[in-house]
Coordinates of C-alpha atoms in Angstrom, one line a residue:
X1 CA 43.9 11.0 15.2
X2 CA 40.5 10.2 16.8
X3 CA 40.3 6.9 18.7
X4 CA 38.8 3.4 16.8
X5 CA 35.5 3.7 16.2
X6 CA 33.2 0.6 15.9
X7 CA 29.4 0.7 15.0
X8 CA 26.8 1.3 17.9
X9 CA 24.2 3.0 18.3
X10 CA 24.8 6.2 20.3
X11 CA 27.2 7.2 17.5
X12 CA 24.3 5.9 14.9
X13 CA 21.4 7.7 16.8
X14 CA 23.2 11.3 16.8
X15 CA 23.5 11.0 12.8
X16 CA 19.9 9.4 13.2
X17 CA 18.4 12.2 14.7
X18 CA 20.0 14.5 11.8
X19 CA 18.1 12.5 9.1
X20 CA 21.9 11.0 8.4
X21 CA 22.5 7.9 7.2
X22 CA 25.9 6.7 7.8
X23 CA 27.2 3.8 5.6
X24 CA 29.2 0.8 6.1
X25 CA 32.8 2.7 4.9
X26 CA 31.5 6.1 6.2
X27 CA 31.3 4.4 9.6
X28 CA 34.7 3.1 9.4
X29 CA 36.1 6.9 8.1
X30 CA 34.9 8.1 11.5
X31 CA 38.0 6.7 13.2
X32 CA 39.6 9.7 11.2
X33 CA 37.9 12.6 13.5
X34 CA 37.7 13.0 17.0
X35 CA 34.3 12.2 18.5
X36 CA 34.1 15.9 19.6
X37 CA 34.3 17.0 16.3
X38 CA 31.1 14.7 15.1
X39 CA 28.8 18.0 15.4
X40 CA 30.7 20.2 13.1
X41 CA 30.9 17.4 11.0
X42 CA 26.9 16.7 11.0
X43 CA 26.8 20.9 10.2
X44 CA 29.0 20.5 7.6
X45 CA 27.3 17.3 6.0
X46 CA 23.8 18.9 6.6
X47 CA 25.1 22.7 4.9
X48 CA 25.7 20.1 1.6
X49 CA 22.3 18.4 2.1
X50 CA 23.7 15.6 2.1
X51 CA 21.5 12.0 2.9
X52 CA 23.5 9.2 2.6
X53 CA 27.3 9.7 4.2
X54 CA 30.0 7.9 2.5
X55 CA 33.7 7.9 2.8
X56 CA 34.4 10.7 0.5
X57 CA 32.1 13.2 2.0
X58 CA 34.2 12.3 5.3
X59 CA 37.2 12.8 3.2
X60 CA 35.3 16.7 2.2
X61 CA 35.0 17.6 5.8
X62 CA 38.7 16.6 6.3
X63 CA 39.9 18.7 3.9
X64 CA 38.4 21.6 4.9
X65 CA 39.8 21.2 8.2
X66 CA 43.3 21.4 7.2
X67 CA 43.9 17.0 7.1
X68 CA 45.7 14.5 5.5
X69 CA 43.7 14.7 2.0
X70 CA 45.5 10.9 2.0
X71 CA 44.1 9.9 5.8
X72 CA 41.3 7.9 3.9
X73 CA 43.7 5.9 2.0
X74 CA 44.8 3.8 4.9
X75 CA 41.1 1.8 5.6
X76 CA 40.3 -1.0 4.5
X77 CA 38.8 -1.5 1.2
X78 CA 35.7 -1.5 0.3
X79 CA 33.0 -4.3 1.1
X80 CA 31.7 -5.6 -2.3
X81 CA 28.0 -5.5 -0.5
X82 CA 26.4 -2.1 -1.4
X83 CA 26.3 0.7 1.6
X84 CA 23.0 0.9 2.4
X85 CA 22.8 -2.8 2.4
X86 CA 25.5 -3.4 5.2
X87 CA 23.7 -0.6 7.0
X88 CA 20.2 -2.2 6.9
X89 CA 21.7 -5.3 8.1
X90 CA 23.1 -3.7 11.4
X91 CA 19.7 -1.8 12.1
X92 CA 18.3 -5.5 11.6
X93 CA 21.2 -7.2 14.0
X94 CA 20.0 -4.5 16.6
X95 CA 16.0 -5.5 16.9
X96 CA 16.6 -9.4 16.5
X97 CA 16.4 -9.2 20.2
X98 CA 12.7 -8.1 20.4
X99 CA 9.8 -9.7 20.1
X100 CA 8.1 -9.2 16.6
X101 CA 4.6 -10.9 15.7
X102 CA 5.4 -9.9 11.6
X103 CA 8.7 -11.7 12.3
X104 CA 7.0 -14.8 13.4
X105 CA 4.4 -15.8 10.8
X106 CA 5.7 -16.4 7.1
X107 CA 3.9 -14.2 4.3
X108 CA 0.8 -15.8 2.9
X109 CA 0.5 -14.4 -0.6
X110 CA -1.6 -15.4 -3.3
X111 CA -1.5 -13.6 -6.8
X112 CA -4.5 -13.5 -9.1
X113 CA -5.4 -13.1 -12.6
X114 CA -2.8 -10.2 -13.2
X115 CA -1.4 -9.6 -16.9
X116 CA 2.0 -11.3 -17.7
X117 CA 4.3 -10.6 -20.8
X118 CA 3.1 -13.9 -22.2
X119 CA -0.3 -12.6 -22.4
X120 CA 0.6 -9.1 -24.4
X121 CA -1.6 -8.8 -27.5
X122 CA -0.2 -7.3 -31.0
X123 CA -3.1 -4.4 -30.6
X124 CA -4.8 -5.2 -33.5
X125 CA -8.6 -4.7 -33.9
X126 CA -9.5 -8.2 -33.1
X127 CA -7.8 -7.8 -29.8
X128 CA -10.2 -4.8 -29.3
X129 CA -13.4 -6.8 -30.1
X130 CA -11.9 -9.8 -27.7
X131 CA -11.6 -7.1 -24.9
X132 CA -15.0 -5.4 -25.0
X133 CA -16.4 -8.9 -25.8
X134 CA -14.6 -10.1 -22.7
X135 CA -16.0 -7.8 -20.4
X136 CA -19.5 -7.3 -22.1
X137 CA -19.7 -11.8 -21.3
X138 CA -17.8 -11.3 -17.5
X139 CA -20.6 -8.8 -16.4
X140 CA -23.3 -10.2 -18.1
X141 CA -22.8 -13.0 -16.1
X142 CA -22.6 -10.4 -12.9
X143 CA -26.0 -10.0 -13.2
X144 CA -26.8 -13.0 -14.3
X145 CA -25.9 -13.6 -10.4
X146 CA -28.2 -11.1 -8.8
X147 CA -32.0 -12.2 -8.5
X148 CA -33.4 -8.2 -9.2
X149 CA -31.4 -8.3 -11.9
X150 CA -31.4 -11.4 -13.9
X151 CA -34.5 -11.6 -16.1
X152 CA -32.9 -9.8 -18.8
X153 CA -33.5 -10.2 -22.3
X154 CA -31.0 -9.8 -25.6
X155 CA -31.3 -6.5 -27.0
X156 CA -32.1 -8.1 -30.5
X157 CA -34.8 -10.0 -29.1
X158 CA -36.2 -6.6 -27.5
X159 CA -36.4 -5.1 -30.7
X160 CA -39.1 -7.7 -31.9
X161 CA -41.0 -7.2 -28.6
X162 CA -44.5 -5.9 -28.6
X163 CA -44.4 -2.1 -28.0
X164 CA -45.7 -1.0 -24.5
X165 CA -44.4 -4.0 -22.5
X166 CA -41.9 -3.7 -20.1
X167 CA -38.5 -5.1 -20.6
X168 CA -35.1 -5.4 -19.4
X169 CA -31.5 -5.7 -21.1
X170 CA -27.8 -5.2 -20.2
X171 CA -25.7 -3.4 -22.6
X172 CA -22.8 -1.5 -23.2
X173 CA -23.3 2.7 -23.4
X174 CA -21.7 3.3 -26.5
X175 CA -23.0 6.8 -27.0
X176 CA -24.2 9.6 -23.8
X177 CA -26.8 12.7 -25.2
X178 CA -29.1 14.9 -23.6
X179 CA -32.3 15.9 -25.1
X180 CA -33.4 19.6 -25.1
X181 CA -34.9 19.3 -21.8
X182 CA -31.9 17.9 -20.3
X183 CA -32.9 14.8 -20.2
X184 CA -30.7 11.4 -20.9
X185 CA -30.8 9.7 -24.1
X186 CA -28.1 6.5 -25.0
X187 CA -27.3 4.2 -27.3
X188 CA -27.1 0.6 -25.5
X189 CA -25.6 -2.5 -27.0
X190 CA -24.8 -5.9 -26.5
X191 CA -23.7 -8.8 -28.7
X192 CA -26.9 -8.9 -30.6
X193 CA -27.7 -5.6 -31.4
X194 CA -28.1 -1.7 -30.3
X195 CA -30.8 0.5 -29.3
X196 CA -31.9 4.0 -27.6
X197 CA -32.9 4.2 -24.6
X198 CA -34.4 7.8 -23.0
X199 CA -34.8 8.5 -19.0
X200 CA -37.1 10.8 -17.9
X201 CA -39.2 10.2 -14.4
X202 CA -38.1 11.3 -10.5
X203 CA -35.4 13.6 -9.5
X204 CA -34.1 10.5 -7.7
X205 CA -33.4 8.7 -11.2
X206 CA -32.2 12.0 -12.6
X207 CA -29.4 12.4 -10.2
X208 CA -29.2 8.5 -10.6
X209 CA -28.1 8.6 -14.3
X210 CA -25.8 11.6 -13.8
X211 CA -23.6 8.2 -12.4
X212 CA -23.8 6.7 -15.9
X213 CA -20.4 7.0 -17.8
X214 CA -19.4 5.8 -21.7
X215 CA -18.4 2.6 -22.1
X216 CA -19.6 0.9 -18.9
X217 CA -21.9 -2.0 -19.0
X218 CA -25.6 -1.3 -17.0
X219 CA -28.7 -3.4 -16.6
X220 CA -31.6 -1.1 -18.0
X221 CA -36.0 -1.8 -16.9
X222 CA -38.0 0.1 -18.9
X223 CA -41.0 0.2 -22.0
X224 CA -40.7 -0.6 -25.0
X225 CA -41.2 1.7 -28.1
X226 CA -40.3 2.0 -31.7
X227 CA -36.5 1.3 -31.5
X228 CA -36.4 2.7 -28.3
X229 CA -36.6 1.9 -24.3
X230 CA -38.4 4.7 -21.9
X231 CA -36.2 3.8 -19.2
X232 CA -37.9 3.5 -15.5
X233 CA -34.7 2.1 -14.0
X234 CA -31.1 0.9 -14.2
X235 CA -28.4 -0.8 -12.2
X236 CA -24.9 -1.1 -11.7
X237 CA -23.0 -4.6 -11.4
X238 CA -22.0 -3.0 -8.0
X239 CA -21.2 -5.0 -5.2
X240 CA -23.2 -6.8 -3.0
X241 CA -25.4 -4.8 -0.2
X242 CA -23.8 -7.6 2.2
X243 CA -21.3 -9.9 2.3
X244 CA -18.8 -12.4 4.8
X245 CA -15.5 -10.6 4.7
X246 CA -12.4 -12.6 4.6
X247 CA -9.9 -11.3 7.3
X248 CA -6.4 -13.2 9.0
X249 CA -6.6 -15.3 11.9
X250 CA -3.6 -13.7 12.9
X251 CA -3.2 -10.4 14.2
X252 CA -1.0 -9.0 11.3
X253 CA -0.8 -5.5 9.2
X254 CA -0.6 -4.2 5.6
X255 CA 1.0 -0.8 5.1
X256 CA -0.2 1.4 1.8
X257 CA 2.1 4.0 0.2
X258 CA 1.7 5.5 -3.4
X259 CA 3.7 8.5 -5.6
X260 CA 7.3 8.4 -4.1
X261 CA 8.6 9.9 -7.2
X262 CA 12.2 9.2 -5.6
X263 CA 14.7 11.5 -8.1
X264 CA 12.2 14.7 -8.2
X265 CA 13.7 17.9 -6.3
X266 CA 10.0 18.0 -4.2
X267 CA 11.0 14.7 -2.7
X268 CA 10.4 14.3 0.8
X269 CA 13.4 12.0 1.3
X270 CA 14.0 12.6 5.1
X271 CA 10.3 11.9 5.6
X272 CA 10.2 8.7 3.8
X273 CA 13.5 8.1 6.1
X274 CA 11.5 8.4 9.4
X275 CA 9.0 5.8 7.7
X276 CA 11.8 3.5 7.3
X277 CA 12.9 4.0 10.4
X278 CA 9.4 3.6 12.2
X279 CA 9.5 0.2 10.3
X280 CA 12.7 -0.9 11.6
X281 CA 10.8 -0.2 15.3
X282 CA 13.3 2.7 16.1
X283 CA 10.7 5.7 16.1
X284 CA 7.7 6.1 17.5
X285 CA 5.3 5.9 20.9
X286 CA 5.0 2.4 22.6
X287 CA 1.9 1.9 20.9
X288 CA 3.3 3.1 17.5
X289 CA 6.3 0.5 17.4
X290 CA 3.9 -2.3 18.7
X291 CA 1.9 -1.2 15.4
X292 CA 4.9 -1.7 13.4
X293 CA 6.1 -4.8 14.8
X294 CA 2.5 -5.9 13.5
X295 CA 3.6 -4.5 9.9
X296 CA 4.1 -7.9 7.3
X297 CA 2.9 -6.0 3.9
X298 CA 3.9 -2.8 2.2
X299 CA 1.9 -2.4 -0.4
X300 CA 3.4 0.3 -3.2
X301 CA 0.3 1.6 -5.8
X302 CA 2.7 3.5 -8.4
X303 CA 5.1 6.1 -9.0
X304 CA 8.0 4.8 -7.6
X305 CA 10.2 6.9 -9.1
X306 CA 9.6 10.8 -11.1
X307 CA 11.4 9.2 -14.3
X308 CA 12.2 10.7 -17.2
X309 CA 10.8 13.2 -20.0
X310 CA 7.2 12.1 -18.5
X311 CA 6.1 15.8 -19.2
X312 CA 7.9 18.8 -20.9
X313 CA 10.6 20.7 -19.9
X314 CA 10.9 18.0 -16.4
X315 CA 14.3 17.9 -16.3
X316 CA 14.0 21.5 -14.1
X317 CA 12.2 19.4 -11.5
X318 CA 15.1 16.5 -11.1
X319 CA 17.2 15.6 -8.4
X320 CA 18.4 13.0 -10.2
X321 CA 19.1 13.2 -13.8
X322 CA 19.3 9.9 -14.9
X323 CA 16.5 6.6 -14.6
X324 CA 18.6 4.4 -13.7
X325 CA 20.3 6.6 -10.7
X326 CA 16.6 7.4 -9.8
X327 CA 15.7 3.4 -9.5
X328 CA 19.1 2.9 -7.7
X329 CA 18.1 5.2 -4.7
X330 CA 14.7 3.9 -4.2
X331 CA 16.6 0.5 -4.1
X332 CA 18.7 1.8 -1.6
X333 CA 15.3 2.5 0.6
X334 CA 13.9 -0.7 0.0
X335 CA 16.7 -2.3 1.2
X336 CA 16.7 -0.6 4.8
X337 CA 12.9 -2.3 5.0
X338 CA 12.8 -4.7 7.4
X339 CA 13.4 -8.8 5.6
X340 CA 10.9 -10.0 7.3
X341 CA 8.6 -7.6 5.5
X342 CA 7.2 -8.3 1.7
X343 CA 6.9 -5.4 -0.3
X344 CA 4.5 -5.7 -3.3
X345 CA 6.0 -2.8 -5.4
X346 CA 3.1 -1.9 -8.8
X347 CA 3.8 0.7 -11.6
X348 CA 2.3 4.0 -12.2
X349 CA 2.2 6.5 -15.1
X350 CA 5.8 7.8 -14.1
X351 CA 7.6 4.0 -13.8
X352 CA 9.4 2.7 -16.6
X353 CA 7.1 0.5 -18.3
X354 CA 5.0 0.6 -21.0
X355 CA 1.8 3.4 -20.9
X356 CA -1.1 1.2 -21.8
X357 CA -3.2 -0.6 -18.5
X358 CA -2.7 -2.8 -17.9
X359 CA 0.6 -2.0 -17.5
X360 CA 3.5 -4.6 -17.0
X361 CA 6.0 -4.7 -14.1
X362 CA 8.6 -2.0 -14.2
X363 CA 11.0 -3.3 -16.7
X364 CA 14.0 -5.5 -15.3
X365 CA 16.7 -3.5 -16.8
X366 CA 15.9 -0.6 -15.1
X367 CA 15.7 -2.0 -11.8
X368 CA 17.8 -4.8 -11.3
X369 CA 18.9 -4.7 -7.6
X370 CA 15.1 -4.0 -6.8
X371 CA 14.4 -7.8 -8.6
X372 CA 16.9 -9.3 -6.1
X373 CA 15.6 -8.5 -3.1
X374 CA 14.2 -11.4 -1.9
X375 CA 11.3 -10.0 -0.1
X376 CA 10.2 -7.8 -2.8
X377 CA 7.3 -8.9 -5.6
X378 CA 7.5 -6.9 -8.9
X379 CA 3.6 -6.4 -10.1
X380 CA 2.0 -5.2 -12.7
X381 CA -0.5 -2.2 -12.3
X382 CA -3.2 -3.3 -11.7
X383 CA -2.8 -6.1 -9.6
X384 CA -5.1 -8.2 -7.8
X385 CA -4.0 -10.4 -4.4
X386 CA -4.6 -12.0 -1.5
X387 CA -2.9 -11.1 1.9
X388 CA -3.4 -13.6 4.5
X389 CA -6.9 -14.5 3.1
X390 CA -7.4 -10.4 2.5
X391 CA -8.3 -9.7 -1.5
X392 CA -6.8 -6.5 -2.5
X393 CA -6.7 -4.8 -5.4
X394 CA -3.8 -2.3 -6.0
X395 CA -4.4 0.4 -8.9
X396 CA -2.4 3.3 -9.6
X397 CA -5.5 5.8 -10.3
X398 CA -4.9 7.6 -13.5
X399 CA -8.6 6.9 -14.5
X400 CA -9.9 8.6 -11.2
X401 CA -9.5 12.1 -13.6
X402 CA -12.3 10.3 -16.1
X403 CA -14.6 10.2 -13.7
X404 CA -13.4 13.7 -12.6
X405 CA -14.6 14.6 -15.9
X406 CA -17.8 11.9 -16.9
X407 CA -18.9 12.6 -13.5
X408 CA -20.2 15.8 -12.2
X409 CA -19.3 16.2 -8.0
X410 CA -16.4 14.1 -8.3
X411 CA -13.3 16.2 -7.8
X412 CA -9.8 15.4 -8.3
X413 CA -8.7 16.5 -5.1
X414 CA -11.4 14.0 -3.5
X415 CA -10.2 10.5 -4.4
X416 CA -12.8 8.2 -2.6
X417 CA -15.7 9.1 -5.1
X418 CA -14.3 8.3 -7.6
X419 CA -12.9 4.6 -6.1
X420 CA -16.4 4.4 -5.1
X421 CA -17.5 4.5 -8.6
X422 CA -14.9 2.4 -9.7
X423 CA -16.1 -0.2 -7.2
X424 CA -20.4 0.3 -8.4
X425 CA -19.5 -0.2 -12.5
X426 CA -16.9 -3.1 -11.1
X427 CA -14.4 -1.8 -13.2
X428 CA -11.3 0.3 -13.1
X429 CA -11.3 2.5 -16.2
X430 CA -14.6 1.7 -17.9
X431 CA -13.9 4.3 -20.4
X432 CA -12.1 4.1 -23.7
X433 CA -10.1 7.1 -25.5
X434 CA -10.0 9.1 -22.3
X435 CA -8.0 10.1 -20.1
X436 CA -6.4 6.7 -19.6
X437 CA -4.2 4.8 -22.3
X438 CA -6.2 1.3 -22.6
X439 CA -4.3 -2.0 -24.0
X440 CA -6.5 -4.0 -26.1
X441 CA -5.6 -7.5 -24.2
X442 CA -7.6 -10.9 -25.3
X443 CA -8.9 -10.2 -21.1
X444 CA -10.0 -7.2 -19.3
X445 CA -7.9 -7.0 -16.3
X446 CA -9.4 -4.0 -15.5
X447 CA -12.5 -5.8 -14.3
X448 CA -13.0 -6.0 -10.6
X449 CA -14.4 -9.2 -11.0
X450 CA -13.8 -10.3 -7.2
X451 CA -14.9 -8.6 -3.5
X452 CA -12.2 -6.9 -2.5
X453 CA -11.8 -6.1 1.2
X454 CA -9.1 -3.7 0.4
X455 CA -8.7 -0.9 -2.9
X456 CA -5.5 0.4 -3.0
X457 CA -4.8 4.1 -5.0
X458 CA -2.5 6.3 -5.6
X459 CA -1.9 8.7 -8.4
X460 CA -3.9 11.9 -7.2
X461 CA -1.3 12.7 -4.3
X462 CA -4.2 13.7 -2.1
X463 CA -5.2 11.2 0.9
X464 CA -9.0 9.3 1.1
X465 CA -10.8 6.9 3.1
X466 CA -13.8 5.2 2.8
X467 CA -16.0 2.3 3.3
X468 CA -18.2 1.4 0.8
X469 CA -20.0 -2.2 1.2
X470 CA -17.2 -3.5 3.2
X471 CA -14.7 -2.8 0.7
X472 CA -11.9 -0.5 2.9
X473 CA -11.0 2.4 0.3
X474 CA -7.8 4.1 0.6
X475 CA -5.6 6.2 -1.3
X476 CA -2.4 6.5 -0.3
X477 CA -1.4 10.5 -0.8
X478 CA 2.0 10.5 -1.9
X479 CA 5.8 11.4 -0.9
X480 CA 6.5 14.8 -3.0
X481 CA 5.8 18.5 -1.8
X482 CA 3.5 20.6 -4.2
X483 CA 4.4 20.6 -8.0
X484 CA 4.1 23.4 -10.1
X485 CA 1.8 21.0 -11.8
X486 CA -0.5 21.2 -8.8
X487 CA -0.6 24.6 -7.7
X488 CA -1.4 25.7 -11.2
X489 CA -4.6 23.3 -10.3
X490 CA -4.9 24.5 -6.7
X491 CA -5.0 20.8 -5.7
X492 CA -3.2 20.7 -1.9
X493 CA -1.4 17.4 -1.5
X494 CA -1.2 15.5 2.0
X495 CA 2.3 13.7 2.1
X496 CA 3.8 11.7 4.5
X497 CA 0.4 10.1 5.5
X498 CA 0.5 6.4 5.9
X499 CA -2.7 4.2 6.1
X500 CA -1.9 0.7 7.9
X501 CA -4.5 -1.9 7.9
X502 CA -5.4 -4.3 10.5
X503 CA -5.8 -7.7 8.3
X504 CA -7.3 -9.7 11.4
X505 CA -9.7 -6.8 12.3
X506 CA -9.9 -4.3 9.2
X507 CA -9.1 -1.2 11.7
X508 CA -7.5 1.5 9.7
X509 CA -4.8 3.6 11.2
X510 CA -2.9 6.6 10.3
X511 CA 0.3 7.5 10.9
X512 CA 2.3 10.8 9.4
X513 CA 6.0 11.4 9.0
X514 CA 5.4 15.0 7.2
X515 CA 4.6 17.9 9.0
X516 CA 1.9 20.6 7.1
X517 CA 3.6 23.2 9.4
X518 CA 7.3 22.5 10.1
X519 CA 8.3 20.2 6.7
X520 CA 10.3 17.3 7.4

């Protein structure tokens, strides 16, 4: 019989360094096997691929060697606290000692304008004509705003207009054509009424209205004709050229991950388990814990889990069979996150919520122990915040393929383009009866109706960055190996890469816990 053995960390580093994670009973087990047996044991547990150890995996290895198969029935009984949890409180009794600036200053949070049960509609038409009417009125008043935009005149009234003079509207691109030359024709309306309007001038404005998609709202200059405007020029709501940017007067960081799909066979657990542990400050250079230590937001855009039935035949691809087991483990990983950490966890098109965007938190049922952590907020997708001052906005992505497709040069391997987009028409999924399932609500919370200094997505599982008038752009790549999915595509994802922002300066770093050449 192998001498007591209590927690510490040389014992915890060798299973650390095997991308093992011991738990509060397996730790105890380990008084069952001598210390020079702990190797053999790691072979074995690794040969079973084995992630989280518990007692009866010790009790496995014992019986292959010939032991008591009873041995285990002599500790102690279980703690009612979950494994993992017991173990991420030791890993946070073992850096209390050091000196951790996100540790010091209390989350400043501030939640805006994001969709609540309460506010779910029935779907009926009216609810459709409140939407569009809602955003047709919101962006009106966007340009309403802008001084080179704001002489506009109703459509209606445009119609009675002396033919020849110039005129301006905003309106609502109900229908895209091309003439026989190639050029641009739509059908523009507003609250008033609808009329044609037909580009044709420089190559500049030709590439320009390529950028025009259905549904979107636009500011169009042109002269008047018989039911129609010759369009000379046209504007996006867009963001300003310049602006003051809102940053923290402390020196604090937001980390932004997306697509974990925790329960799919492609997921790169013992990556995501160096992420966690560069969190807890046990990985890294010097400069890379100081980084983390800096860390007081981890921001989640979707996918938390691969869920169930989501596409044909997926049950091939799970790891774990069953959504509830799949929302357990990922609890189990939140848990080992730092406390002083707040986690702002939004759904994507694989979570367990409803299909429509906005989409709702992931249902409580499902996720239960993820609810109870105290440092974790449950959002809806998408959601708009502030961090320390810094407005975000957090969207999964499953419109970026819209744009993929209203948009020619936008790829779906190339994320930023289409963010950028999103970020010109001020709006998240301008189009309807695409690509993206839209819920008629009485609001659009789709709008981007603020300036964000950071845009959060996910979705496409392919990392971007960009700046675009001082709004940081990231998507967030993703935590799953290549799908079938996505080599049938030829799309080439980048996990493992993790953007962290620097709230006080808006610096963004990189960090990655995958490796292209030697996995995890």
């Amino acid at each position: 019989m192998g001498e007591t053995v209590s927690f510490n960390e040389e014992i915890n580093s060798q299973f650390l360094n095997n991308s093992l994670i011991l738990t509060a009973d397996s730790i105890e087990s380990l008084s069952l096997i001598e210390k020079s047996k702990y190797q053999e044991l790691i072979d074995f547990l690794k040969e079973k691929n084995k992630v989280f150890i518990e007692d009866k995996d010790i009790e496995d290895f014992l019986k292959d060697n010939g032991k008591n198969e009873n041995a285990l029935l002599v500790k102690k009984e279980r703690s009612e606290k979950s494994d993992i949890q017991d173990y991420s409180t030791k890993i946070r009794k073992s850096i209390n000692g050091r000196k951790i600036p996100a540790k010091e200053h209390e989350a400043e949070i501030k939640f805006t304008k994001n969709i609540k049960q309460e506010n779910v509609s029935e779907g009926s038409i009216e609810d459709f004509i409140r939407l569009f009417n809602d955003r047709y009125t919101k962006m009106k008043r966007m340009f309403k705003e802008r001084p080179s935009t704001r002489d506009f005149m109703p459509i209606g009234d445009a119609l009675r207009s002396k033919k020849g003079e110039e005129a301006s509207v905003v309106g609502m691109i109900t229908e895209k054509n091309e003439s026989k030359k190639g050029n641009l024709i739509l059908t523009v309306e507003d609250d008033t009424a609808r009329i044609k309007v037909f580009f044709s001038g420089s190559k500049e404005l030709d590439e320009k209205v390529r950028h025009i998609m259905l549904d979107e709202i636009i500011w169009i200059k042109g002269i008047l004709g018989d039911g129609i405007i010759f369009g000379k020029d046209f504007e996006f709501p867009d963001l300003p050229v310049s602006r003051e940017l809102c940053k923290s007067e402390v020196d604090l960081c937001s980390v932004h991950i997306s697509d974990i799909h925790v329960g799919s066979n492609a997921f790169l657990e013992k990556s995501f388990l160096k992420f966690i542990k560069w969190l807890n400050l046990r990985m890294g250079s010097p400069a890379q814990k100081e980084l983390a230590s800096r860390v007081k937001y981890l921001v989640i855009a979707g996918d938390l889990v691969e869920g169930v039935g989501t596409y044909p035949n997926q049950e091939h691809d799970l790891e774990i069979l069953d959504i509830y087991g799949q929302y357990n483990r990922f609890y189990e990983l939140l848990d080992m996150v730092p406390d002083w950490i707040r986690i702002i966890v939004s759904p994507g098109n694989h979570d367990a919520t409803r299909s429509g965007e906005p989409q709702l938190p992931v249902e409580r049922q499902y996720a239960e122990k993820i609810y109870e952590l105290p440092n974790v907020d449950m959002v809806p997708n998408p959601s708009f915040f502030e961090m320390h001052g810094v407005k975000t906005v957090v969207y999964h992505g499953t419109s970026i393929y819209d744009f993929v497709e209203g948009i020619a040069g936008v790829g779906h391997d190339k994320p930023v383009p289409a963010m950028k987009e999103m970020l010109r028409k001020r709006h998240l999924a301008p189009v309807y009866g695409g690509k993206t399932p839209i819920s008629p609500e009485d609001k659009d919370y789709l709008l981007i109706d603020n300036y964000p200094e950071i845009f959060h997505t996910g979705h496409v599982h392919v990392n971007g960055y960009g700046n675009y008038r001082g709004t940081t752009m990231i998507n967030s790549g993703g935590w799953q190996a290549q799908t079938d999915y996505q080599k049938m595509r030829n799309i080439m994802p980048t996990p493992g890469r993790v953007p962290i922002f620097d709230l006080k300066t808006h610096k963004l770093s990189i960090m990655g816990f995958y490796s292209d050449n030697g996995g995890e």
